[in-house]
Amino acid sequence: MSQTYKGLTQPFPIDTVGPDGKKRPIHDFPKVGGFKKVPLARGLEAFELHFPSFLQKRRGSEPVAPDLGTSLHLLLEVEDEQQHAEIIRRVVREEVPGTFGKYLDAIHVFNVTLHREARTMQVSVELTPHGAEAVAWSFELRFPSEEEGRQETSRLHPSPHAMNDPRAAELIRVARHYYPAGYPVWEDDDEAPVPAHQLTPEYQRWSASRQKTWDDWSEWKDFLGRVRAAFSGHDVRDVTYPSADACSRCCVYLRESLPDGGRVVTRVVGAVCILAPLYLVYATTVTVRPDKTSTRPLLTFVPTGDVKPFADTLARYIEQVFGYRPFPLELADVPLPELRVGSLDEPPTLLGALFAARGTLENLP
């Protein structure tokens, strides 16, 4: 059974402007993509890719930046029709303009068809970007159930006392040493030969640290050798992302066959920070179906069961070779809202600044 809601009865003009007091033409919309199989896009094409993702992101679920998404997911959580109308009104008149208003002149159509049992929504929009003709799109949004989402251990929120923790203050100081304040990604000049944030002293220090680990990091080579010797019956790989993250990572692959011809693949990872004497050990698990499709990776920072001995061995070797200490997980989501960490278009945290974004940590070859 489906229900259709119309968010507008007449066009809604948007008067939001940028920090310079002016509208921005849609061709200035920040580029997105450029990773793996997603092609690089910019301008209106980039906006078309980014807009559905923004609508699907759950507003309020991100403690660092609760305004990065929308309230559309609430349509699946409330039954009252009046509340449904209020939710869509808020999305159209407040949340979309609040994020994209400086690139848009008006929204003409915003219709949502709710398929409650399938937990999907069909969204049809027509809008006028600034500096372009009106466009119309239709796309499907899917909101997984809690059971399909990430394991709770993959999302660790800072305690109310985290910001008063002396360790947090020290790690924030380290982050500020390597990442410049300001320089939001949407302000990047795509025509500039080098992004402005990469000309700062902070970025130069980060780049020098990353390059040093590529040129000659004997401890890392020693660590890889020990892990390969300890797990000679398993596939062991260096899965460090070149010039992207603040850590180097080693992955041990564990595979278990299933009766239906599929398999469970667990990746046990040791991540060593290149900016501070810290390390992180975690695991991701996916089920590969017989048709070669797979489930979403489930990430845990507290490996248990048969995986724990592998994680413990990785931790032991890191401490022996580097002398590093474990990263305090309770500080993982301490926000660094003013810092520019790489090319992320999401608010950085201590975890992202000192290691990598969660999406990077869980998506492994």
mmCIF file of C-alpha atoms in Angstrom:
data_model
loop_
_atom_site.group_PDB
_atom_site.id
_atom_site.type_symbol
_atom_site.label_atom_id
_atom_site.label_comp_id
_atom_site.label_asym_id
_atom_site.label_seq_id
_atom_site.Cartn_x
_atom_site.Cartn_y
_atom_site.Cartn_z
ATOM 1 C CA MET A 1 0.000 0.000 0.000
ATOM 2 C CA SER A 2 1.388 3.419 -0.955
ATOM 3 C CA GLN A 3 0.543 6.998 -0.010
ATOM 4 C CA THR A 4 1.415 10.141 -1.979
ATOM 5 C CA TYR A 5 2.055 13.504 -0.366
ATOM 6 C CA LYS A 6 2.430 16.796 -2.206
ATOM 7 C CA GLY A 7 4.856 19.110 -0.511
ATOM 8 C CA LEU A 8 3.830 22.197 -2.493
ATOM 9 C CA THR A 9 0.653 23.659 -3.935
ATOM 10 C CA GLN A 10 2.491 26.526 -5.618
ATOM 11 C CA PRO A 11 6.118 27.345 -6.429
ATOM 12 C CA PHE A 12 8.306 28.157 -3.436
ATOM 13 C CA PRO A 13 10.913 30.889 -4.142
ATOM 14 C CA ILE A 14 14.179 30.563 -2.214
ATOM 15 C CA ASP A 15 15.917 33.733 -1.096
ATOM 16 C CA THR A 16 18.879 32.134 0.704
ATOM 17 C CA VAL A 17 22.257 33.534 -0.424
ATOM 18 C CA GLY A 18 25.907 32.680 0.107
ATOM 19 C CA PRO A 19 28.321 34.296 2.582
ATOM 20 C CA ASP A 20 28.999 37.051 0.037
ATOM 21 C CA GLY A 21 25.293 37.971 -0.014
ATOM 22 C CA LYS A 22 24.785 36.608 -3.515
ATOM 23 C CA LYS A 23 23.335 33.536 -5.160
ATOM 24 C CA ARG A 24 25.788 31.069 -6.630
ATOM 25 C CA PRO A 25 25.248 29.648 -10.108
ATOM 26 C CA ILE A 26 24.650 25.907 -10.098
ATOM 27 C CA HIS A 27 27.767 25.311 -12.193
ATOM 28 C CA ASP A 28 29.760 26.286 -9.066
ATOM 29 C CA PHE A 29 28.249 23.412 -7.079
ATOM 30 C CA PRO A 30 31.139 21.373 -5.593
ATOM 31 C CA LYS A 31 32.318 18.385 -7.563
ATOM 32 C CA VAL A 32 31.447 14.952 -6.202
ATOM 33 C CA GLY A 33 32.517 11.424 -7.048
ATOM 34 C CA GLY A 34 35.877 10.563 -8.466
ATOM 35 C CA PHE A 35 36.320 7.432 -6.342
ATOM 36 C CA LYS A 36 36.236 3.853 -7.550
ATOM 37 C CA LYS A 37 33.338 3.401 -9.994
ATOM 38 C CA VAL A 38 31.734 6.814 -9.410
ATOM 39 C CA PRO A 39 32.757 9.255 -12.152
ATOM 40 C CA LEU A 40 33.788 12.787 -11.278
ATOM 41 C CA ALA A 41 30.896 15.201 -11.654
ATOM 42 C CA ARG A 42 30.433 18.910 -11.072
ATOM 43 C CA GLY A 43 27.807 21.601 -11.335
ATOM 44 C CA LEU A 44 24.254 20.505 -12.048
ATOM 45 C CA GLU A 45 25.357 16.912 -12.633
ATOM 46 C CA ALA A 46 27.042 16.836 -9.220
ATOM 47 C CA PHE A 47 23.950 18.325 -7.587
ATOM 48 C CA GLU A 48 21.775 15.641 -9.168
ATOM 49 C CA LEU A 49 24.043 12.981 -7.646
ATOM 50 C CA HIS A 50 24.263 14.598 -4.233
ATOM 51 C CA PHE A 51 20.654 15.686 -3.711
ATOM 52 C CA PRO A 52 19.087 12.196 -3.259
ATOM 53 C CA SER A 53 21.871 11.258 -0.843
ATOM 54 C CA PHE A 54 21.141 14.367 1.205
ATOM 55 C CA LEU A 55 17.404 13.624 1.304
ATOM 56 C CA GLN A 56 18.070 10.065 2.465
ATOM 57 C CA LYS A 57 20.529 10.990 5.218
ATOM 58 C CA ARG A 58 18.798 10.946 8.593
ATOM 59 C CA ARG A 59 18.718 14.412 10.048
ATOM 60 C CA GLY A 60 19.588 14.419 13.730
ATOM 61 C CA SER A 61 21.372 11.053 13.728
ATOM 62 C CA GLU A 62 24.797 12.626 13.337
ATOM 63 C CA PRO A 63 25.887 14.137 16.676
ATOM 64 C CA VAL A 64 28.549 16.296 15.042
ATOM 65 C CA ALA A 65 26.385 17.874 12.331
ATOM 66 C CA PRO A 66 22.708 17.012 12.822
ATOM 67 C CA ASP A 67 21.639 19.295 9.977
ATOM 68 C CA LEU A 68 23.414 17.384 7.202
ATOM 69 C CA GLY A 69 20.322 15.375 6.266
ATOM 70 C CA THR A 70 16.539 15.660 6.253
ATOM 71 C CA SER A 71 13.560 14.534 8.295
ATOM 72 C CA LEU A 72 12.059 12.381 5.517
ATOM 73 C CA HIS A 73 12.904 9.184 7.408
ATOM 74 C CA LEU A 74 10.352 10.233 10.039
ATOM 75 C CA LEU A 75 7.551 9.473 7.556
ATOM 76 C CA LEU A 76 8.215 5.804 8.292
ATOM 77 C CA GLU A 77 8.199 6.313 12.039
ATOM 78 C CA VAL A 78 4.979 8.267 12.601
ATOM 79 C CA GLU A 79 1.387 7.418 11.657
ATOM 80 C CA ASP A 80 -0.336 10.776 12.009
ATOM 81 C CA GLU A 81 -1.214 12.367 8.651
ATOM 82 C CA GLN A 82 -0.903 15.883 10.016
ATOM 83 C CA GLN A 83 2.614 15.073 11.177
ATOM 84 C CA HIS A 84 3.431 13.720 7.703
ATOM 85 C CA ALA A 85 2.392 17.019 6.161
ATOM 86 C CA GLU A 86 4.491 18.948 8.671
ATOM 87 C CA ILE A 87 7.540 16.770 8.015
ATOM 88 C CA ILE A 88 7.414 17.321 4.256
ATOM 89 C CA ARG A 89 6.732 21.034 4.715
ATOM 90 C CA ARG A 90 9.846 21.285 6.907
ATOM 91 C CA VAL A 91 11.980 19.422 4.381
ATOM 92 C CA VAL A 92 10.867 21.591 1.450
ATOM 93 C CA ARG A 93 10.741 24.989 3.127
ATOM 94 C CA GLU A 94 13.553 24.740 5.666
ATOM 95 C CA GLU A 95 15.956 21.831 5.271
ATOM 96 C CA VAL A 96 16.532 21.906 1.508
ATOM 97 C CA PRO A 97 16.841 25.722 1.349
ATOM 98 C CA GLY A 98 19.033 25.709 4.441
ATOM 99 C CA THR A 99 21.614 23.509 2.715
ATOM 100 C CA PHE A 100 21.255 24.278 -0.992
ATOM 101 C CA GLY A 101 19.414 27.606 -1.054
ATOM 102 C CA LYS A 102 22.315 29.622 -2.380
ATOM 103 C CA TYR A 103 22.307 27.417 -5.511
ATOM 104 C CA LEU A 104 18.521 27.372 -6.045
ATOM 105 C CA ASP A 105 15.961 29.976 -7.120
ATOM 106 C CA ALA A 106 12.767 28.007 -6.545
ATOM 107 C CA ILE A 107 11.206 24.616 -5.869
ATOM 108 C CA HIS A 108 8.135 23.988 -8.032
ATOM 109 C CA VAL A 109 7.247 20.373 -7.218
ATOM 110 C CA PHE A 110 8.125 18.088 -4.317
ATOM 111 C CA ASN A 111 5.995 14.956 -4.205
ATOM 112 C CA VAL A 112 6.696 11.909 -2.042
ATOM 113 C CA THR A 113 5.103 8.476 -2.548
ATOM 114 C CA LEU A 114 5.604 6.407 0.578
ATOM 115 C CA HIS A 115 5.865 2.597 0.386
ATOM 116 C CA ARG A 116 5.862 1.786 4.069
ATOM 117 C CA GLU A 117 6.288 -2.000 3.906
ATOM 118 C CA ALA A 118 9.261 -1.756 1.545
ATOM 119 C CA ARG A 119 10.685 1.193 3.515
ATOM 120 C CA THR A 120 11.132 3.163 0.308
ATOM 121 C CA MET A 121 9.985 6.526 -1.023
ATOM 122 C CA GLN A 122 9.627 7.726 -4.587
ATOM 123 C CA VAL A 123 10.468 11.417 -4.719
ATOM 124 C CA SER A 124 9.586 13.655 -7.675
ATOM 125 C CA VAL A 125 11.006 17.169 -7.735
ATOM 126 C CA GLU A 126 11.053 20.093 -10.101
ATOM 127 C CA LEU A 127 13.256 23.040 -9.275
ATOM 128 C CA THR A 128 15.040 25.980 -10.816
ATOM 129 C CA PRO A 129 18.779 26.091 -10.072
ATOM 130 C CA HIS A 130 20.373 29.518 -10.077
ATOM 131 C CA GLY A 131 21.869 30.150 -13.489
ATOM 132 C CA ALA A 132 20.053 27.253 -15.232
ATOM 133 C CA GLU A 133 16.688 26.247 -16.614
ATOM 134 C CA ALA A 134 14.164 24.352 -14.507
ATOM 135 C CA VAL A 135 14.887 20.630 -14.134
ATOM 136 C CA ALA A 136 12.742 17.681 -13.033
ATOM 137 C CA TRP A 137 13.959 14.466 -11.420
ATOM 138 C CA SER A 138 12.413 11.366 -9.923
ATOM 139 C CA PHE A 139 14.315 8.908 -7.758
ATOM 140 C CA GLU A 140 13.817 6.257 -5.095
ATOM 141 C CA LEU A 141 15.076 6.538 -1.533
ATOM 142 C CA ARG A 142 15.483 3.482 0.678
ATOM 143 C CA PHE A 143 15.631 3.636 4.455
ATOM 144 C CA PRO A 144 17.018 0.368 5.896
ATOM 145 C CA SER A 145 15.631 -0.965 9.133
ATOM 146 C CA GLU A 146 17.785 -0.772 12.223
ATOM 147 C CA GLU A 147 18.676 -4.444 11.785
ATOM 148 C CA GLU A 148 20.046 -3.702 8.322
ATOM 149 C CA GLY A 149 22.026 -0.721 9.513
ATOM 150 C CA ARG A 150 25.414 -0.676 11.052
ATOM 151 C CA GLN A 151 26.172 -2.518 14.227
ATOM 152 C CA GLU A 152 25.871 -0.285 17.246
ATOM 153 C CA THR A 153 29.556 -0.768 18.032
ATOM 154 C CA SER A 154 30.472 0.961 14.778
ATOM 155 C CA ARG A 155 29.005 4.246 16.023
ATOM 156 C CA LEU A 156 30.479 5.379 19.298
ATOM 157 C CA HIS A 157 29.223 8.713 20.592
ATOM 158 C CA PRO A 158 31.377 10.897 22.828
ATOM 159 C CA SER A 159 30.226 11.014 26.433
ATOM 160 C CA PRO A 160 29.113 14.343 27.911
ATOM 161 C CA HIS A 161 32.494 14.506 29.609
ATOM 162 C CA ALA A 162 34.557 13.711 26.509
ATOM 163 C CA MET A 163 35.397 17.327 25.726
ATOM 164 C CA ASN A 164 36.770 17.734 29.258
ATOM 165 C CA ASP A 165 38.971 14.661 28.915
ATOM 166 C CA PRO A 166 42.669 15.691 28.918
ATOM 167 C CA ARG A 167 43.284 13.128 26.176
ATOM 168 C CA ALA A 168 40.717 14.859 23.955
ATOM 169 C CA ALA A 169 42.450 18.210 24.397
ATOM 170 C CA GLU A 170 45.793 16.676 23.424
ATOM 171 C CA LEU A 171 44.389 14.917 20.364
ATOM 172 C CA ILE A 172 42.575 18.066 19.245
ATOM 173 C CA ARG A 173 45.897 19.882 19.496
ATOM 174 C CA VAL A 174 47.487 17.247 17.258
ATOM 175 C CA ALA A 175 44.656 17.579 14.731
ATOM 176 C CA ARG A 176 45.034 21.358 14.605
ATOM 177 C CA HIS A 177 48.741 20.946 13.949
ATOM 178 C CA TYR A 178 48.038 18.978 10.759
ATOM 179 C CA TYR A 179 44.701 20.354 9.514
ATOM 180 C CA PRO A 180 43.913 24.003 8.763
ATOM 181 C CA ALA A 181 40.889 25.793 10.173
ATOM 182 C CA GLY A 182 38.323 27.001 7.659
ATOM 183 C CA TYR A 183 38.496 26.147 3.939
ATOM 184 C CA PRO A 184 35.119 24.332 3.646
ATOM 185 C CA VAL A 185 34.995 22.022 0.644
ATOM 186 C CA TRP A 186 32.136 23.901 -0.994
ATOM 187 C CA GLU A 187 34.306 27.019 -1.165
ATOM 188 C CA ASP A 188 37.020 25.295 -3.231
ATOM 189 C CA ASP A 189 37.896 26.982 -6.492
ATOM 190 C CA ASP A 190 37.851 24.207 -9.084
ATOM 191 C CA GLU A 191 39.823 26.406 -11.468
ATOM 192 C CA ALA A 192 42.746 26.862 -9.072
ATOM 193 C CA PRO A 193 45.780 24.639 -9.783
ATOM 194 C CA VAL A 194 45.968 23.672 -6.087
ATOM 195 C CA PRO A 195 43.138 23.833 -3.515
ATOM 196 C CA ALA A 196 43.716 26.676 -1.082
ATOM 197 C CA HIS A 197 43.823 24.424 1.993
ATOM 198 C CA GLN A 198 46.757 22.508 0.492
ATOM 199 C CA LEU A 199 48.875 25.679 0.586
ATOM 200 C CA THR A 200 48.630 25.999 4.360
ATOM 201 C CA PRO A 201 51.453 25.085 6.787
ATOM 202 C CA GLU A 202 49.160 22.528 8.413
ATOM 203 C CA TYR A 203 48.565 20.641 5.192
ATOM 204 C CA GLN A 204 52.255 20.760 4.352
ATOM 205 C CA ARG A 205 53.031 19.100 7.669
ATOM 206 C CA TRP A 206 50.381 16.429 7.003
ATOM 207 C CA SER A 207 51.738 15.800 3.516
ATOM 208 C CA ALA A 208 55.305 15.543 4.795
ATOM 209 C CA SER A 209 54.253 12.950 7.382
ATOM 210 C CA ARG A 210 52.423 10.908 4.786
ATOM 211 C CA GLN A 211 55.317 11.088 2.337
ATOM 212 C CA LYS A 212 57.805 10.041 5.010
ATOM 213 C CA THR A 213 55.862 6.853 5.645
ATOM 214 C CA TRP A 214 55.886 6.074 1.941
ATOM 215 C CA ASP A 215 59.595 6.734 1.486
ATOM 216 C CA ASP A 216 61.024 4.754 4.371
ATOM 217 C CA TRP A 217 59.024 3.460 7.311
ATOM 218 C CA SER A 218 61.058 0.500 8.471
ATOM 219 C CA GLU A 219 58.753 -0.193 11.416
ATOM 220 C CA TRP A 220 55.802 -0.662 9.072
ATOM 221 C CA LYS A 221 57.734 -3.129 6.939
ATOM 222 C CA ASP A 222 58.774 -5.005 10.072
ATOM 223 C CA PHE A 223 55.160 -5.115 11.250
ATOM 224 C CA LEU A 224 53.893 -6.458 7.909
ATOM 225 C CA GLY A 225 56.552 -9.142 7.974
ATOM 226 C CA ARG A 226 55.566 -10.295 11.455
ATOM 227 C CA VAL A 227 51.863 -10.411 10.580
ATOM 228 C CA ARG A 228 52.474 -12.413 7.404
ATOM 229 C CA ALA A 229 54.619 -14.869 9.299
ATOM 230 C CA ALA A 230 52.052 -15.238 12.089
ATOM 231 C CA PHE A 231 49.141 -15.771 9.665
ATOM 232 C CA SER A 232 50.921 -17.622 6.864
ATOM 233 C CA GLY A 233 47.761 -19.602 6.086
ATOM 234 C CA HIS A 234 45.720 -16.445 5.456
ATOM 235 C CA ASP A 235 45.739 -13.660 2.905
ATOM 236 C CA VAL A 236 47.470 -10.612 4.430
ATOM 237 C CA ARG A 237 47.550 -7.296 2.584
ATOM 238 C CA ASP A 238 48.698 -3.719 3.003
ATOM 239 C CA VAL A 239 45.440 -1.825 2.342
ATOM 240 C CA THR A 240 46.728 1.698 2.935
ATOM 241 C CA TYR A 241 45.021 4.278 0.716
ATOM 242 C CA PRO A 242 47.690 6.318 -1.101
ATOM 243 C CA SER A 243 47.906 9.967 -0.034
ATOM 244 C CA ALA A 244 44.433 9.996 1.481
ATOM 245 C CA ASP A 245 44.241 8.848 5.085
ATOM 246 C CA ALA A 246 46.107 9.577 8.303
ATOM 247 C CA CYS A 247 46.912 5.925 8.901
ATOM 248 C CA SER A 248 48.501 2.888 7.304
ATOM 249 C CA ARG A 249 46.458 -0.326 7.428
ATOM 250 C CA CYS A 250 47.162 -4.038 7.331
ATOM 251 C CA CYS A 251 44.318 -6.486 6.685
ATOM 252 C CA VAL A 252 44.013 -10.200 7.499
ATOM 253 C CA TYR A 253 41.284 -12.009 5.532
ATOM 254 C CA LEU A 254 39.213 -14.776 7.117
ATOM 255 C CA ARG A 255 36.820 -16.729 4.870
ATOM 256 C CA GLU A 256 34.076 -19.175 5.815
ATOM 257 C CA SER A 257 32.081 -21.154 3.226
ATOM 258 C CA LEU A 258 28.288 -21.348 3.517
ATOM 259 C CA PRO A 259 26.057 -24.323 2.557
ATOM 260 C CA ASP A 260 24.320 -22.320 -0.189
ATOM 261 C CA GLY A 261 27.606 -21.661 -2.003
ATOM 262 C CA GLY A 262 28.153 -18.233 -0.550
ATOM 263 C CA ARG A 263 30.767 -17.257 1.997
ATOM 264 C CA VAL A 264 31.370 -14.981 4.940
ATOM 265 C CA VAL A 265 34.427 -12.751 4.615
ATOM 266 C CA THR A 266 35.842 -11.104 7.729
ATOM 267 C CA ARG A 267 38.617 -8.568 7.444
ATOM 268 C CA VAL A 268 40.640 -7.947 10.601
ATOM 269 C CA VAL A 269 42.484 -4.656 10.338
ATOM 270 C CA GLY A 270 45.363 -3.033 12.161
ATOM 271 C CA ALA A 271 45.492 0.721 11.519
ATOM 272 C CA VAL A 272 48.542 2.715 12.614
ATOM 273 C CA CYS A 273 48.250 6.512 12.818
ATOM 274 C CA ILE A 274 50.935 8.541 11.027
ATOM 275 C CA LEU A 275 50.298 11.726 13.061
ATOM 276 C CA ALA A 276 50.320 10.451 16.653
ATOM 277 C CA PRO A 277 51.483 7.303 18.500
ATOM 278 C CA LEU A 278 48.075 5.629 18.286
ATOM 279 C CA TYR A 279 46.616 2.538 16.681
ATOM 280 C CA LEU A 280 43.204 1.030 16.010
ATOM 281 C CA VAL A 281 42.220 -2.602 15.517
ATOM 282 C CA TYR A 282 38.801 -3.403 14.085
ATOM 283 C CA ALA A 283 36.947 -5.897 11.907
ATOM 284 C CA THR A 284 34.401 -5.825 9.097
ATOM 285 C CA THR A 285 32.194 -8.696 7.988
ATOM 286 C CA VAL A 286 30.290 -9.206 4.734
ATOM 287 C CA THR A 287 28.297 -12.125 3.392
ATOM 288 C CA VAL A 288 28.985 -12.855 -0.272
ATOM 289 C CA ARG A 289 25.961 -14.523 -1.846
ATOM 290 C CA PRO A 290 26.182 -17.268 -4.498
ATOM 291 C CA ASP A 291 25.375 -14.678 -7.195
ATOM 292 C CA LYS A 292 28.488 -12.708 -6.113
ATOM 293 C CA THR A 293 26.472 -9.843 -4.612
ATOM 294 C CA SER A 294 27.244 -9.027 -1.003
ATOM 295 C CA THR A 295 25.753 -7.469 2.094
ATOM 296 C CA ARG A 296 26.770 -4.133 3.479
ATOM 297 C CA PRO A 297 29.962 -4.338 5.582
ATOM 298 C CA LEU A 298 29.332 -4.604 9.300
ATOM 299 C CA LEU A 299 32.069 -2.818 11.220
ATOM 300 C CA THR A 300 33.013 -3.379 14.828
ATOM 301 C CA PHE A 301 35.751 -1.789 16.882
ATOM 302 C CA VAL A 302 35.462 -4.557 19.487
ATOM 303 C CA PRO A 303 36.140 -7.890 17.713
ATOM 304 C CA THR A 304 34.834 -10.926 19.579
ATOM 305 C CA GLY A 305 34.584 -14.703 19.160
ATOM 306 C CA ASP A 306 36.875 -16.376 16.635
ATOM 307 C CA VAL A 307 38.008 -12.985 15.357
ATOM 308 C CA LYS A 308 39.378 -11.772 18.691
ATOM 309 C CA PRO A 309 42.647 -13.792 18.652
ATOM 310 C CA PHE A 310 43.543 -12.277 15.280
ATOM 311 C CA ALA A 311 42.756 -8.769 16.539
ATOM 312 C CA ASP A 312 44.741 -9.359 19.722
ATOM 313 C CA THR A 313 47.755 -10.537 17.716
ATOM 314 C CA LEU A 314 47.647 -7.447 15.480
ATOM 315 C CA ALA A 315 47.442 -5.212 18.545
ATOM 316 C CA ARG A 316 50.339 -6.996 20.216
ATOM 317 C CA TYR A 317 52.613 -6.662 17.182
ATOM 318 C CA ILE A 318 51.761 -2.972 16.772
ATOM 319 C CA GLU A 319 52.680 -2.308 20.386
ATOM 320 C CA GLN A 320 55.877 -4.335 20.090
ATOM 321 C CA VAL A 321 57.079 -2.743 16.846
ATOM 322 C CA PHE A 322 55.867 0.855 17.228
ATOM 323 C CA GLY A 323 55.352 1.256 20.944
ATOM 324 C CA TYR A 324 51.982 2.891 20.237
ATOM 325 C CA ARG A 325 48.878 2.868 22.451
ATOM 326 C CA PRO A 326 45.254 2.121 21.485
ATOM 327 C CA PHE A 327 43.132 5.011 20.232
ATOM 328 C CA PRO A 328 40.504 5.842 22.911
ATOM 329 C CA LEU A 329 37.269 4.854 21.171
ATOM 330 C CA GLU A 330 35.160 6.920 23.522
ATOM 331 C CA LEU A 331 36.709 9.987 21.856
ATOM 332 C CA ALA A 332 36.121 8.801 18.286
ATOM 333 C CA ASP A 333 33.264 11.216 17.573
ATOM 334 C CA VAL A 334 34.668 14.279 19.302
ATOM 335 C CA PRO A 335 33.924 16.946 16.672
ATOM 336 C CA LEU A 336 36.429 19.117 14.860
ATOM 337 C CA PRO A 337 33.907 21.291 13.020
ATOM 338 C CA GLU A 338 36.286 24.089 12.074
ATOM 339 C CA LEU A 339 39.020 21.916 10.529
ATOM 340 C CA ARG A 340 39.450 20.886 6.902
ATOM 341 C CA VAL A 341 40.328 17.204 6.855
ATOM 342 C CA GLY A 342 41.260 16.067 3.358
ATOM 343 C CA SER A 343 38.497 16.486 0.799
ATOM 344 C CA LEU A 344 35.662 15.255 3.012
ATOM 345 C CA ASP A 345 32.338 17.036 2.635
ATOM 346 C CA GLU A 346 31.291 15.854 6.104
ATOM 347 C CA PRO A 347 32.219 17.317 9.497
ATOM 348 C CA PRO A 348 35.462 15.773 10.747
ATOM 349 C CA THR A 349 35.959 13.992 14.050
ATOM 350 C CA LEU A 350 39.028 12.780 15.896
ATOM 351 C CA LEU A 351 38.573 9.350 14.329
ATOM 352 C CA GLY A 352 38.470 10.801 10.815
ATOM 353 C CA ALA A 353 41.367 13.182 11.413
ATOM 354 C CA LEU A 354 43.718 10.679 13.027
ATOM 355 C CA PHE A 355 42.728 7.607 10.998
ATOM 356 C CA ALA A 356 40.046 7.812 8.289
ATOM 357 C CA ALA A 357 36.327 8.294 7.703
ATOM 358 C CA ARG A 358 34.148 5.369 8.783
ATOM 359 C CA GLY A 359 33.163 4.714 5.180
ATOM 360 C CA THR A 360 36.835 4.335 4.301
ATOM 361 C CA LEU A 361 37.514 2.091 7.278
ATOM 362 C CA GLU A 362 34.693 -0.315 6.434
ATOM 363 C CA ASN A 363 35.067 -0.433 2.647
ATOM 364 C CA LEU A 364 38.074 -2.636 1.976
ATOM 365 C CA PRO A 365 39.304 -4.505 -1.098
#
